[in-house]
PDB file of C-alpha atoms and ligand atoms in Angstrom:
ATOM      1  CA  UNK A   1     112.127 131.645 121.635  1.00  0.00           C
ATOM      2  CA  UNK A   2     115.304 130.390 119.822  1.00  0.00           C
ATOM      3  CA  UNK A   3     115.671 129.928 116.429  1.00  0.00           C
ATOM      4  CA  UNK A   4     114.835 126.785 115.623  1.00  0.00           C
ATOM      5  CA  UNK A   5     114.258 123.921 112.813  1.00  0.00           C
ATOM      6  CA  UNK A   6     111.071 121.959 111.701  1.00  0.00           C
ATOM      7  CA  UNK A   7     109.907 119.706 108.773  1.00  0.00           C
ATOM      8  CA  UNK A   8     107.768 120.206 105.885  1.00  0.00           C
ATOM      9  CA  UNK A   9     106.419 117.990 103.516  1.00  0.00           C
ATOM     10  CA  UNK A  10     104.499 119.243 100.070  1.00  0.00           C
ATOM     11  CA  UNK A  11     102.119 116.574  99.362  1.00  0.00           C
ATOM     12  CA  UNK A  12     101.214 115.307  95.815  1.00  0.00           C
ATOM     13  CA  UNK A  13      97.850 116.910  95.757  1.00  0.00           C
ATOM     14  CA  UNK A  14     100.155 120.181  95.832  1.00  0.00           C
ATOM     15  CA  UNK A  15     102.988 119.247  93.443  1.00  0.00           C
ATOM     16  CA  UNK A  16     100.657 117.403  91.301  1.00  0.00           C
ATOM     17  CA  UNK A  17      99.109 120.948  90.643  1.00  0.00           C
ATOM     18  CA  UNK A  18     101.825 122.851  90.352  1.00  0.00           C
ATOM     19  CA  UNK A  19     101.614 124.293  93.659  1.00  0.00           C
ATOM     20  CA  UNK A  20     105.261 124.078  95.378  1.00  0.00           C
ATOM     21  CA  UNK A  21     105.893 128.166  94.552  1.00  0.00           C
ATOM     22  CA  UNK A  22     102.756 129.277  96.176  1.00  0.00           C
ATOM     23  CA  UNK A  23     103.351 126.968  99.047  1.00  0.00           C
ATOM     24  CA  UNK A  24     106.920 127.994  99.380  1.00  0.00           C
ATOM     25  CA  UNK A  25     106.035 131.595  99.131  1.00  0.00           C
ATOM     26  CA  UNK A  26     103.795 130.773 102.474  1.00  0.00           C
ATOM     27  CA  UNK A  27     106.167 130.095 104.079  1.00  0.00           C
ATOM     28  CA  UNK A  28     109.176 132.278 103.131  1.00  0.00           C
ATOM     29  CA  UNK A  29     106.523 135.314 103.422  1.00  0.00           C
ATOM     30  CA  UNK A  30     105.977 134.060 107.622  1.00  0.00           C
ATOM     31  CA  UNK A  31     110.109 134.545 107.926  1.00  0.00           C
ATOM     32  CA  UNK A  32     110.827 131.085 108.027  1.00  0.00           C
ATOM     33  CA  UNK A  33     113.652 129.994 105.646  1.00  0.00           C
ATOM     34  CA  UNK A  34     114.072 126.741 103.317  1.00  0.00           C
ATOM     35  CA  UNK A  35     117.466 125.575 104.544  1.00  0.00           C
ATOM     36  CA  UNK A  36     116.713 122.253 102.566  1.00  0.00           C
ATOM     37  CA  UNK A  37     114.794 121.084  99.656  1.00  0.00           C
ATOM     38  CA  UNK A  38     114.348 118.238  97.329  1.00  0.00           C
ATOM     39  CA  UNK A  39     111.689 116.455  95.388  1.00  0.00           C
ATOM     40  CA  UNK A  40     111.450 112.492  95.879  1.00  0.00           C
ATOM     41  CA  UNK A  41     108.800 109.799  95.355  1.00  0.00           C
ATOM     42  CA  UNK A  42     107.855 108.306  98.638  1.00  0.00           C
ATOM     43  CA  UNK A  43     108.684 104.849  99.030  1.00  0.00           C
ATOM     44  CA  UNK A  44     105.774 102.755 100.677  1.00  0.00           C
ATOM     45  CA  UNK A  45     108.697 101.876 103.562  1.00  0.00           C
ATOM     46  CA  UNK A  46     108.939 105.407 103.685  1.00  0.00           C
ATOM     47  CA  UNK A  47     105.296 106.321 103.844  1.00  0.00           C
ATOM     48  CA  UNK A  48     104.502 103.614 106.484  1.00  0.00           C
ATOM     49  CA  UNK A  49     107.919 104.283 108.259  1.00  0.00           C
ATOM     50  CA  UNK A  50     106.726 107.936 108.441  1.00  0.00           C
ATOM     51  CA  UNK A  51     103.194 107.721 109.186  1.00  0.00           C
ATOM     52  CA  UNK A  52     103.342 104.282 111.818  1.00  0.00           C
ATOM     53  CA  UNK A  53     101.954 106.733 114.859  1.00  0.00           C
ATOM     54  CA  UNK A  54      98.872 106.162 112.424  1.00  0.00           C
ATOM     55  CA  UNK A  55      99.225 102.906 112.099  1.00  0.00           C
ATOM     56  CA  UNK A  56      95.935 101.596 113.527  1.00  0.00           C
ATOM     57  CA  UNK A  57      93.509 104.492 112.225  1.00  0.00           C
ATOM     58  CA  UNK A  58      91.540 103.467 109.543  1.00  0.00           C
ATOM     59  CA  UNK A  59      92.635 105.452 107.099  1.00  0.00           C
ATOM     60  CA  UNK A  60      96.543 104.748 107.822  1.00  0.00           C
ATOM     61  CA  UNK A  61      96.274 102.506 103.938  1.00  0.00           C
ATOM     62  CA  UNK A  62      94.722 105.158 102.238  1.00  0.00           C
ATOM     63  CA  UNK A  63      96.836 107.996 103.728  1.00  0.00           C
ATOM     64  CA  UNK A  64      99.984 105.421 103.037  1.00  0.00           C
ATOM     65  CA  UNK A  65      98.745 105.354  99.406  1.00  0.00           C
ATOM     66  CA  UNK A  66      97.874 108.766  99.065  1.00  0.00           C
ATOM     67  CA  UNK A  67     101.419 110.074 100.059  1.00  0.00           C
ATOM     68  CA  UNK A  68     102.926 107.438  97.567  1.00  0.00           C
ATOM     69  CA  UNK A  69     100.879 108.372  94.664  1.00  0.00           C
ATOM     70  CA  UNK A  70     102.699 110.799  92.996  1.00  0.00           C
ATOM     71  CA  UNK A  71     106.474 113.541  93.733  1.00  0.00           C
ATOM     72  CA  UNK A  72     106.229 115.261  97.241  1.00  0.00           C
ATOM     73  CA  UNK A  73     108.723 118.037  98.041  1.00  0.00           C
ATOM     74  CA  UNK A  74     110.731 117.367 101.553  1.00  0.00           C
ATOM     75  CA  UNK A  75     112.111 120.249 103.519  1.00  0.00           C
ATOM     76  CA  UNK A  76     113.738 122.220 106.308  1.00  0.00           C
ATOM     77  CA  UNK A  77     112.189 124.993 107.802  1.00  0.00           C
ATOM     78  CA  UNK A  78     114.501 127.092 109.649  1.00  0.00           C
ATOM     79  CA  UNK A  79     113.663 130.429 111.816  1.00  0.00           C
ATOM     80  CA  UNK A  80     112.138 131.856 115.007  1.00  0.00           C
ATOM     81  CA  UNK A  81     109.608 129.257 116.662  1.00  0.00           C
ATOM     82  CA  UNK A  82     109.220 127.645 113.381  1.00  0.00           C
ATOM     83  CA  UNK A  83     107.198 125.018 114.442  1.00  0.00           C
ATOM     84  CA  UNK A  84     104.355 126.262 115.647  1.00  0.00           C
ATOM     85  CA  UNK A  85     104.718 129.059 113.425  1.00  0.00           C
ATOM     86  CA  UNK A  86     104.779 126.930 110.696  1.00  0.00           C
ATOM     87  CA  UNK A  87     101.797 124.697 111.983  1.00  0.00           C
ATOM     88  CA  UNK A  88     100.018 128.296 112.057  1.00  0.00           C
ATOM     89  CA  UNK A  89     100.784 128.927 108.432  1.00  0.00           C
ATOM     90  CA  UNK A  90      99.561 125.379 107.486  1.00  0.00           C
ATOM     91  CA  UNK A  91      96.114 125.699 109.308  1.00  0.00           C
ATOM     92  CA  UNK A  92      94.120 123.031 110.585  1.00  0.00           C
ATOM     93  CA  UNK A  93      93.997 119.507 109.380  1.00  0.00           C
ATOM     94  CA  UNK A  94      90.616 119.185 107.944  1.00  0.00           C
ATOM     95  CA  UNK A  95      90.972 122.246 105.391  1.00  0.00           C
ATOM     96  CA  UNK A  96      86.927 123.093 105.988  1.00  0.00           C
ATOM     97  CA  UNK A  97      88.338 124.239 109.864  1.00  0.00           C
ATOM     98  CA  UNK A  98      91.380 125.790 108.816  1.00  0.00           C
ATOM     99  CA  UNK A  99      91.549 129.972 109.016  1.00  0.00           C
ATOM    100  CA  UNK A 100      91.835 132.057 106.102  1.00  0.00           C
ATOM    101  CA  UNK A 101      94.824 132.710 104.543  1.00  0.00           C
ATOM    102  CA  UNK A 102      96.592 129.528 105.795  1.00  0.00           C
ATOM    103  CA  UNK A 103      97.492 126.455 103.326  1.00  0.00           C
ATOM    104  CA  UNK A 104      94.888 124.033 103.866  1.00  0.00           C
ATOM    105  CA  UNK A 105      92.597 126.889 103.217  1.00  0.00           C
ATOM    106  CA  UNK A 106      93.845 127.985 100.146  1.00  0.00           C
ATOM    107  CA  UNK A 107      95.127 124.568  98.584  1.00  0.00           C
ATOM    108  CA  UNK A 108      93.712 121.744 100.385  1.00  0.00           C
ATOM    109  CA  UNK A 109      91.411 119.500  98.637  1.00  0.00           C
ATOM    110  CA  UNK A 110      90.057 117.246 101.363  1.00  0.00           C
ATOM    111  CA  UNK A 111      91.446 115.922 105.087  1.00  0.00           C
ATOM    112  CA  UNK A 112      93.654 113.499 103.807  1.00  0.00           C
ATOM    113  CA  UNK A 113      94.886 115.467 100.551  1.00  0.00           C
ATOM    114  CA  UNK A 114      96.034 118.201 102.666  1.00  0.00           C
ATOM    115  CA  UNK A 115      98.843 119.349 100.461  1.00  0.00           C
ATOM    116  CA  UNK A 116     101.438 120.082 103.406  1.00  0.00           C
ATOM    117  CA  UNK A 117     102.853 118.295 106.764  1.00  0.00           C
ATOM    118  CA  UNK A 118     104.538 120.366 109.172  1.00  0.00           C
ATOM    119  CA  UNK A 119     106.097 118.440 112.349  1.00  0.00           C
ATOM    120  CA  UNK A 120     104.123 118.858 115.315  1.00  0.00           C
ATOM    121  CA  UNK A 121     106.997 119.174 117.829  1.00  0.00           C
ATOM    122  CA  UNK A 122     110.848 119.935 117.982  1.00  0.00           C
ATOM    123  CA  UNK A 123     111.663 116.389 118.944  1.00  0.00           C
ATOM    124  CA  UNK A 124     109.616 114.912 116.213  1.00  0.00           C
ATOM    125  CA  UNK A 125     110.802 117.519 113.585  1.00  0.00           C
ATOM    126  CA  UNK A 126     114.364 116.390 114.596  1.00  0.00           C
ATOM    127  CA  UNK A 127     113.616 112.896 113.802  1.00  0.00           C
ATOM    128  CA  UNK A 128     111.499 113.751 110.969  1.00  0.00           C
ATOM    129  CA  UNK A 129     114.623 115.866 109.312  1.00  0.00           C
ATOM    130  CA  UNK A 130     117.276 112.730 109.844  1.00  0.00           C
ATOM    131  CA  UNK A 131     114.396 110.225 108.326  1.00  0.00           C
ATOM    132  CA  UNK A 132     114.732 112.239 105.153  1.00  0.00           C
ATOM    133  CA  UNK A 133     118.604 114.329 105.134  1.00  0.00           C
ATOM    134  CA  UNK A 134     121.543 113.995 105.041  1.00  0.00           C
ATOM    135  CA  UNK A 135     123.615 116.429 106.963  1.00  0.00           C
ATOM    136  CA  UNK A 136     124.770 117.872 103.774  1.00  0.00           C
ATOM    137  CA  UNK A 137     121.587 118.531 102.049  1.00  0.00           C
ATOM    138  CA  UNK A 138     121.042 121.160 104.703  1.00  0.00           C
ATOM    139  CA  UNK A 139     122.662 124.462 104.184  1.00  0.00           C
ATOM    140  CA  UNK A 140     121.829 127.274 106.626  1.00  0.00           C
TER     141      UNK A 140
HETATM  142  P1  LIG B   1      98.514 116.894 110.844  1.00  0.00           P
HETATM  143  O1  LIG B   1      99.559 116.909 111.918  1.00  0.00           O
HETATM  144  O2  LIG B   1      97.686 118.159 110.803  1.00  0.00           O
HETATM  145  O3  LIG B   1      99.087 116.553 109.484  1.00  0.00           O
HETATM  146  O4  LIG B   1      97.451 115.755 111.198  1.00  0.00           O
HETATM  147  P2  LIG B   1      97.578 114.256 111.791  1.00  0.00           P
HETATM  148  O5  LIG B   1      98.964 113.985 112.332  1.00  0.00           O
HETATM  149  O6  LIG B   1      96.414 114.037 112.691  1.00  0.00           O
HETATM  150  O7  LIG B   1      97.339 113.327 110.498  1.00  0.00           O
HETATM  151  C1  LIG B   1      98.363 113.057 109.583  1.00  0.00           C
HETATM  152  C2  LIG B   1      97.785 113.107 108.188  1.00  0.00           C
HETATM  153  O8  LIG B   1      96.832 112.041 108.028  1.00  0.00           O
HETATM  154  C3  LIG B   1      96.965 114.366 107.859  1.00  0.00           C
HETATM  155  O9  LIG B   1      97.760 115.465 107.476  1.00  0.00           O
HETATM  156  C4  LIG B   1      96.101 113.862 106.713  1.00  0.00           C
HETATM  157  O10 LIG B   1      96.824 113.802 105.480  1.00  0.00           O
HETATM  158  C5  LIG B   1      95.779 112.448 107.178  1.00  0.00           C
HETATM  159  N1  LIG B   1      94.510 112.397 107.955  1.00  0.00           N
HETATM  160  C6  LIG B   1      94.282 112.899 109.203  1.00  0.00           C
HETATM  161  N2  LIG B   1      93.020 112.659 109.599  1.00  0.00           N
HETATM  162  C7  LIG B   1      92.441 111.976 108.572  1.00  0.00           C
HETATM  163  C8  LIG B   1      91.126 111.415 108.376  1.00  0.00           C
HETATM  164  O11 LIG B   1      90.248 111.515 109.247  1.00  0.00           O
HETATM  165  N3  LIG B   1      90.905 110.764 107.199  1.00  0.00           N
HETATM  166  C9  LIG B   1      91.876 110.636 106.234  1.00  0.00           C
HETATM  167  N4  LIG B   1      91.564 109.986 105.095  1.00  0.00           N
HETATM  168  N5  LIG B   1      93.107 111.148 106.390  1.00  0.00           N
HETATM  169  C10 LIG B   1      93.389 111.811 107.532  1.00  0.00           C
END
């Protein structure tokens, strides 16, 4: 497997508790490196933008909401198989399946406030990355 690029989010249940070091140490301990990083408040554009594969669940407004609520940390995740490695290193969705060690296990506080995203495929973590980067703001 090539070395390829994913994209992370840090969600405001994480920042808001002072969690981006732990979370970042995650995921530079699993060999994956941040080869961009910066902290931004969502726009609600952005959110729905982001999210509109959700867009008829029922909890699209709440998630929308949620991920506008307070700073999230974007980034790019750079190294060997790095998205499903980094998929691995999040853990499951609902925090209550997710193994031990992961994120959601450690940090999650519900399904929703699930204090990470990690793209679920190369082709979505490519359009993921250019939805948030410019070229310039990643350095490898
Ligand atoms: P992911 O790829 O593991 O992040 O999961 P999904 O793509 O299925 O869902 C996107 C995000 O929507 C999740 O990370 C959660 O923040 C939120 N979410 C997913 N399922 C639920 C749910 O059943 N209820 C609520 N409130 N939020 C959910």
């Amino acid at each position: 497997m090539a070395v390829e690029r994913t994209f992370s989010i840090i969600k405001p249940d994480a920042t808001k508790r002072n969690l981006t070091g732990a979370v970042n140490q995650k995921i530079e301990a699993a060999g994956l490196r941040i080869i961009g990083q910066k902290r931004i408040k969502m726009s609600k554009a952005q959110a729905e933008g982001f999210y509109g594969v959700h867009k008829e669940r029922p909890f699209f407004g709440s998630l929308v909401s949620f991920m506008t609520s307070g700073p999230v940390v974007v980034q790019v995740l750079q190294g060997e198989n790095a998205v499903a490695k980094y998929r691995e290193v999040m853990g499951a969705t609902d925090p209550a399946k997710a193994d031990a060690g992961t994120i959601r296990k450690e940090f999650a506080e519900s399904i929703e406030a699930n204090s990470v995203h990690g793209s679920d495929s190369a082709e979505n973590a490519k359009i993921e990355i250019e939805f948030f980067f410019k070229p310039e703001e990643i350095v490898d």
